[in-house]
Structure formats: C-alpha cells, structure tokens
mmCIF file of C-alpha atoms in Angstrom:
data_model
loop_
_atom_site.group_PDB
_atom_site.id
_atom_site.type_symbol
_atom_site.label_atom_id
_atom_site.label_comp_id
_atom_site.label_asym_id
_atom_site.label_seq_id
_atom_site.Cartn_x
_atom_site.Cartn_y
_atom_site.Cartn_z
ATOM 1 C CA MET A 102 -10.916 -6.158 -17.856
ATOM 2 C CA LYS A 103 -12.862 -5.400 -14.690
ATOM 3 C CA GLY A 104 -12.117 -2.791 -12.071
ATOM 4 C CA TYR A 105 -13.742 -2.009 -8.726
ATOM 5 C CA ALA A 106 -14.583 1.676 -8.899
ATOM 6 C CA MET A 107 -16.309 4.573 -7.226
ATOM 7 C CA LEU A 108 -19.425 4.968 -9.379
ATOM 8 C CA LYS A 109 -20.410 8.110 -7.502
ATOM 9 C CA ILE A 110 -19.906 9.323 -3.953
ATOM 10 C CA GLY A 111 -21.227 6.612 -1.667
ATOM 11 C CA GLU A 112 -21.607 3.975 -4.380
ATOM 12 C CA SER A 113 -19.090 1.472 -5.738
ATOM 13 C CA GLY A 114 -19.153 -1.519 -8.048
ATOM 14 C CA TRP A 115 -17.428 -3.427 -10.828
ATOM 15 C CA ILE A 116 -16.955 -1.698 -14.176
ATOM 16 C CA GLU A 117 -15.575 -2.876 -17.508
ATOM 17 C CA LYS A 118 -12.399 -1.263 -18.824
ATOM 18 C CA GLU A 119 -10.265 -1.973 -21.876
ATOM 19 C CA ARG A 120 -7.633 -4.648 -21.423
ATOM 20 C CA PRO A 121 -4.194 -3.005 -21.157
ATOM 21 C CA VAL A 122 -1.811 -3.407 -24.083
ATOM 22 C CA CYS A 123 1.673 -4.535 -23.109
ATOM 23 C CA GLY A 124 4.441 -2.196 -24.277
ATOM 24 C CA PRO A 125 8.048 -3.322 -24.854
ATOM 25 C CA LEU A 126 9.157 -2.641 -21.243
ATOM 26 C CA ASP A 127 5.834 -3.421 -19.559
ATOM 27 C CA ALA A 128 4.446 -6.321 -17.592
ATOM 28 C CA ILE A 129 0.767 -7.106 -17.212
ATOM 29 C CA CYS A 130 -0.035 -8.528 -13.802
ATOM 30 C CA ARG A 131 -3.003 -10.218 -12.149
ATOM 31 C CA PRO A 132 -3.565 -8.918 -8.595
ATOM 32 C CA LEU A 133 -3.352 -11.480 -5.811
ATOM 33 C CA ALA A 134 -3.659 -9.235 -2.721
ATOM 34 C CA VAL A 135 -4.390 -5.494 -2.696
ATOM 35 C CA ALA A 136 -4.644 -3.196 0.315
ATOM 36 C CA ILE A 137 -7.556 -0.891 0.952
ATOM 37 C CA CYS A 138 -6.302 2.553 1.886
ATOM 38 C CA THR A 139 -8.098 4.926 4.223
ATOM 39 C CA SER A 140 -8.038 7.456 1.398
ATOM 40 C CA ASP A 141 -10.122 5.002 -0.674
ATOM 41 C CA VAL A 142 -12.728 4.893 2.084
ATOM 42 C CA HIS A 143 -12.806 8.689 2.439
ATOM 43 C CA THR A 144 -12.937 9.132 -1.331
ATOM 44 C CA LEU A 145 -15.795 6.675 -1.715
ATOM 45 C CA TRP A 146 -17.957 7.895 1.146
ATOM 46 C CA GLU A 147 -17.056 11.579 1.336
ATOM 47 C CA GLY A 148 -15.576 12.523 -2.046
ATOM 48 C CA ALA A 149 -12.248 13.346 -0.364
ATOM 49 C CA ILE A 150 -10.453 13.860 -3.683
ATOM 50 C CA GLY A 151 -13.511 14.859 -5.632
ATOM 51 C CA ASP A 152 -16.421 13.122 -7.249
ATOM 52 C CA ARG A 153 -14.447 11.038 -9.718
ATOM 53 C CA HIS A 154 -16.911 8.737 -11.444
ATOM 54 C CA ASN A 155 -15.526 5.326 -12.373
ATOM 55 C CA MET A 156 -12.254 5.906 -10.495
ATOM 56 C CA ILE A 157 -10.779 2.483 -9.731
ATOM 57 C CA LEU A 158 -10.044 2.144 -6.034
ATOM 58 C CA GLY A 159 -7.164 0.338 -4.358
ATOM 59 C CA HIS A 160 -3.510 0.901 -3.702
ATOM 60 C CA GLU A 161 -0.463 -1.235 -3.093
ATOM 61 C CA GLY A 162 -0.414 -4.973 -3.316
ATOM 62 C CA CYS A 163 1.160 -7.970 -4.913
ATOM 63 C CA ALA A 164 0.414 -9.618 -8.221
ATOM 64 C CA GLU A 165 1.427 -12.389 -10.604
ATOM 65 C CA VAL A 166 3.044 -11.521 -13.929
ATOM 66 C CA VAL A 167 0.866 -12.861 -16.785
ATOM 67 C CA GLU A 168 2.479 -11.130 -19.792
ATOM 68 C CA VAL A 169 5.782 -9.357 -20.453
ATOM 69 C CA GLY A 170 6.949 -7.045 -23.214
ATOM 70 C CA PRO A 171 9.764 -8.182 -25.524
ATOM 71 C CA GLU A 172 12.389 -5.954 -23.845
ATOM 72 C CA VAL A 173 11.605 -6.979 -20.250
ATOM 73 C CA LYS A 174 14.722 -8.576 -18.751
ATOM 74 C CA ALA A 175 14.177 -9.242 -15.035
ATOM 75 C CA LEU A 176 10.648 -10.679 -15.006
ATOM 76 C CA GLN A 177 8.933 -13.672 -16.501
ATOM 77 C CA ILE A 178 5.415 -15.046 -16.585
ATOM 78 C CA GLY A 179 4.501 -16.530 -13.211
ATOM 79 C CA ASP A 180 6.744 -14.233 -11.124
ATOM 80 C CA LYS A 181 5.155 -12.652 -8.062
ATOM 81 C CA VAL A 182 5.764 -8.902 -7.708
ATOM 82 C CA ILE A 183 5.009 -5.958 -5.429
ATOM 83 C CA VAL A 184 2.874 -3.380 -7.195
ATOM 84 C CA GLY A 185 2.672 0.228 -6.027
ATOM 85 C CA TRP A 186 -0.676 1.814 -6.798
ATOM 86 C CA GLY A 187 -2.206 -1.165 -8.488
ATOM 87 C CA GLY A 188 -5.836 -0.893 -7.696
ATOM 88 C CA HIS A 189 -8.670 -3.347 -7.524
ATOM 89 C CA ARG A 190 -8.721 -4.481 -11.127
ATOM 90 C CA SER A 191 -8.360 -7.774 -12.918
ATOM 91 C CA MET A 192 -5.220 -6.613 -14.792
ATOM 92 C CA ILE A 193 -2.517 -4.096 -13.901
ATOM 93 C CA ILE A 194 0.028 -2.791 -16.391
ATOM 94 C CA LYS A 195 3.330 -1.462 -15.077
ATOM 95 C CA ASN A 196 6.764 -0.694 -16.432
ATOM 96 C CA GLU A 197 9.251 -3.373 -15.424
ATOM 97 C CA SER A 198 11.193 -0.793 -13.374
ATOM 98 C CA ASP A 199 8.101 -0.151 -11.194
ATOM 99 C CA LEU A 200 7.799 -3.773 -10.065
ATOM 100 C CA LEU A 201 9.736 -5.553 -7.334
ATOM 101 C CA LYS A 202 10.125 -9.301 -7.835
ATOM 102 C CA LEU A 203 9.318 -11.405 -4.772
ATOM 103 C CA PRO A 204 11.020 -14.631 -3.763
ATOM 104 C CA PRO A 205 8.810 -17.685 -4.411
ATOM 105 C CA GLU A 206 8.332 -18.340 -0.676
ATOM 106 C CA ALA A 207 7.074 -14.791 0.092
ATOM 107 C CA ASP A 208 3.807 -14.497 1.996
ATOM 108 C CA LEU A 209 1.473 -12.609 -0.346
ATOM 109 C CA ILE A 210 -0.483 -10.817 2.393
ATOM 110 C CA ASP A 211 2.743 -9.580 4.004
ATOM 111 C CA ALA A 212 4.011 -8.563 0.580
ATOM 112 C CA ALA A 213 0.889 -6.471 -0.029
ATOM 113 C CA PHE A 214 1.892 -4.306 2.942
ATOM 114 C CA ALA A 215 5.588 -4.006 2.081
ATOM 115 C CA HIS A 216 5.165 -0.975 -0.177
ATOM 116 C CA ILE A 217 2.924 0.743 2.384
ATOM 117 C CA ALA A 218 5.440 0.123 5.170
ATOM 118 C CA SER A 219 8.231 1.675 3.123
ATOM 119 C CA PHE A 220 6.823 5.204 3.557
ATOM 120 C CA PRO A 221 7.002 5.419 7.376
ATOM 121 C CA MET A 222 10.278 3.482 7.294
ATOM 122 C CA LEU A 223 11.779 6.150 5.025
ATOM 123 C CA ALA A 224 10.376 8.910 7.257
ATOM 124 C CA VAL A 225 11.958 7.392 10.370
ATOM 125 C CA ARG A 226 15.272 6.862 8.543
ATOM 126 C CA LYS A 227 15.303 10.526 7.507
ATOM 127 C CA LEU A 228 15.044 11.471 11.200
ATOM 128 C CA ARG A 229 18.423 9.790 11.777
ATOM 129 C CA LEU A 230 17.445 8.869 15.294
ATOM 130 C CA GLU A 231 20.308 8.263 17.691
ATOM 131 C CA LEU A 232 20.053 5.546 20.314
ATOM 132 C CA GLY A 233 17.999 6.923 23.211
ATOM 133 C CA GLU A 234 16.533 9.929 21.370
ATOM 134 C CA SER A 235 12.842 10.501 21.872
ATOM 135 C CA CYS A 236 10.328 10.327 19.059
ATOM 136 C CA MET A 237 6.627 11.163 18.864
ATOM 137 C CA VAL A 238 4.197 9.734 16.321
ATOM 138 C CA ALA A 239 0.971 11.692 15.878
ATOM 139 C CA GLY A 240 -1.836 9.701 14.299
ATOM 140 C CA LEU A 241 -1.990 5.949 14.693
ATOM 141 C CA GLY A 242 -3.516 4.745 11.479
ATOM 142 C CA LEU A 243 -1.649 2.082 9.539
ATOM 143 C CA LEU A 244 1.249 4.389 8.614
ATOM 144 C CA GLY A 245 1.542 5.747 12.143
ATOM 145 C CA LEU A 246 1.588 2.266 13.654
ATOM 146 C CA PHE A 247 4.339 1.271 11.240
ATOM 147 C CA ALA A 248 6.222 4.463 12.235
ATOM 148 C CA VAL A 249 5.997 3.492 15.927
ATOM 149 C CA GLN A 250 7.598 0.135 15.159
ATOM 150 C CA PHE A 251 10.356 1.605 12.978
ATOM 151 C CA ALA A 252 11.158 4.274 15.574
ATOM 152 C CA LYS A 253 11.454 1.601 18.251
ATOM 153 C CA LEU A 254 13.648 -0.562 15.989
ATOM 154 C CA SER A 255 15.853 2.496 15.380
ATOM 155 C CA GLY A 256 16.604 2.735 19.092
ATOM 156 C CA ALA A 257 14.348 5.670 19.947
ATOM 157 C CA TYR A 258 13.387 6.023 23.607
ATOM 158 C CA PRO A 259 10.892 6.980 24.637
ATOM 159 C CA VAL A 260 8.567 6.462 21.683
ATOM 160 C CA LEU A 261 5.446 8.547 22.299
ATOM 161 C CA ALA A 262 2.306 7.902 20.264
ATOM 162 C CA CYS A 263 -0.902 9.901 20.196
ATOM 163 C CA ASP A 264 -4.330 9.387 18.663
ATOM 164 C CA PHE A 265 -7.963 10.094 19.526
ATOM 165 C CA SER A 266 -8.767 6.371 19.429
ATOM 166 C CA ALA A 267 -8.242 4.380 22.636
ATOM 167 C CA GLU A 268 -8.021 1.170 20.588
ATOM 168 C CA ARG A 269 -5.228 2.577 18.431
ATOM 169 C CA ARG A 270 -3.356 3.842 21.481
ATOM 170 C CA GLU A 271 -3.556 0.362 23.025
ATOM 171 C CA LEU A 272 -2.309 -1.219 19.805
ATOM 172 C CA ALA A 273 0.578 1.277 19.685
ATOM 173 C CA LEU A 274 1.649 0.112 23.161
ATOM 174 C CA GLN A 275 1.540 -3.508 21.974
ATOM 175 C CA LEU A 276 3.670 -2.568 18.947
ATOM 176 C CA GLY A 277 6.400 -0.819 20.922
ATOM 177 C CA ALA A 278 5.287 2.660 22.002
ATOM 178 C CA ASP A 279 6.536 3.524 25.482
ATOM 179 C CA TYR A 280 3.816 6.077 26.212
ATOM 180 C CA VAL A 281 0.543 7.057 24.580
ATOM 181 C CA LEU A 282 -1.508 10.208 24.702
#
C-alpha cells in the first residue's frame, strides 16, 4: 500500500506501508476524493504538530469499498462512502460504524467536503440562533466560510464575518455574510 506522507518538514512523497488487514467489522476502502486540510499544509511546511516522519497526510474524503469483514452488515463491495480522517493512501481501513454510505448518484467531490462541513454546521446548531439574531464568524478559511453559510441559513441577521484576507472577505459576502471586517 502507498501513502503520501511528510518525509520531513518541508518534504513530502509516496511511501510504502503494509496493506491493512480487514477485521470482522471493518471495511477496506480505496480513496476516490480526499481533501487537503490547512493543518496538512502547516504540518508539512512548518512542523505545526511536530516533525513526524512518514506521517500520512490528508483528511476527510470519499472512497469505494473494496473489501468487507464477515460481520459487516450495511456495506458491500462497490459502495461509495464518506471517510473521516482517511488520508492520502491507496487503502483505508475503517470500522463499518465509522463510514457513511452514499447514494449511487452522489457527487464524489461534494461528498469529500460533507464531513468537513459537518463541524461548522454543528457549531452553528449549538448556538441555537433565533431568527434575526446576529452572528459573527472570525476567520474565513474553509470552516469559517461554511459557518457563514450555515448561520445565514439558520436565519441569523446580520451575519458579520472577519478575516485579514480581502479575498476571503469578498467570498464571505458572496456566500451570505451581510457585513465583513
């Protein structure tokens, strides 16, 4: 099995790893679309979480099931699934309960972002915004931009968004922010 890893700070490449062994409740999946997280970039170039040699990069995505354990009930070979923390590797092993089966018509690129979008969606839901309540989102990276959209969909007004980047502020306005700072 191959994985795309941080070889050392500032250097990445493909490495060989042992092929995962499928347990009774596991599924082995082949990645189809995997997101690159900002933390991957910071880890690779700055050692944000330490100098972890041969750490496979990559986060959420979607994959195709290629093998299932004998006790797996809800998945079968060929199913497309959302994978949380899958990584850039040729094979991902996950417990059946950690995979979300996609409908056959699902767009795989959209599906790769579904798990990522769930975090700001949960954060906005926990706010329990009432119609017309104001909300401010600080930081307009991917999660912040999702938060702007979920706040707007929740009925917040005004939705304020702030970031150092003029481009991100402009995008926040396009995605539903009422005001930017």
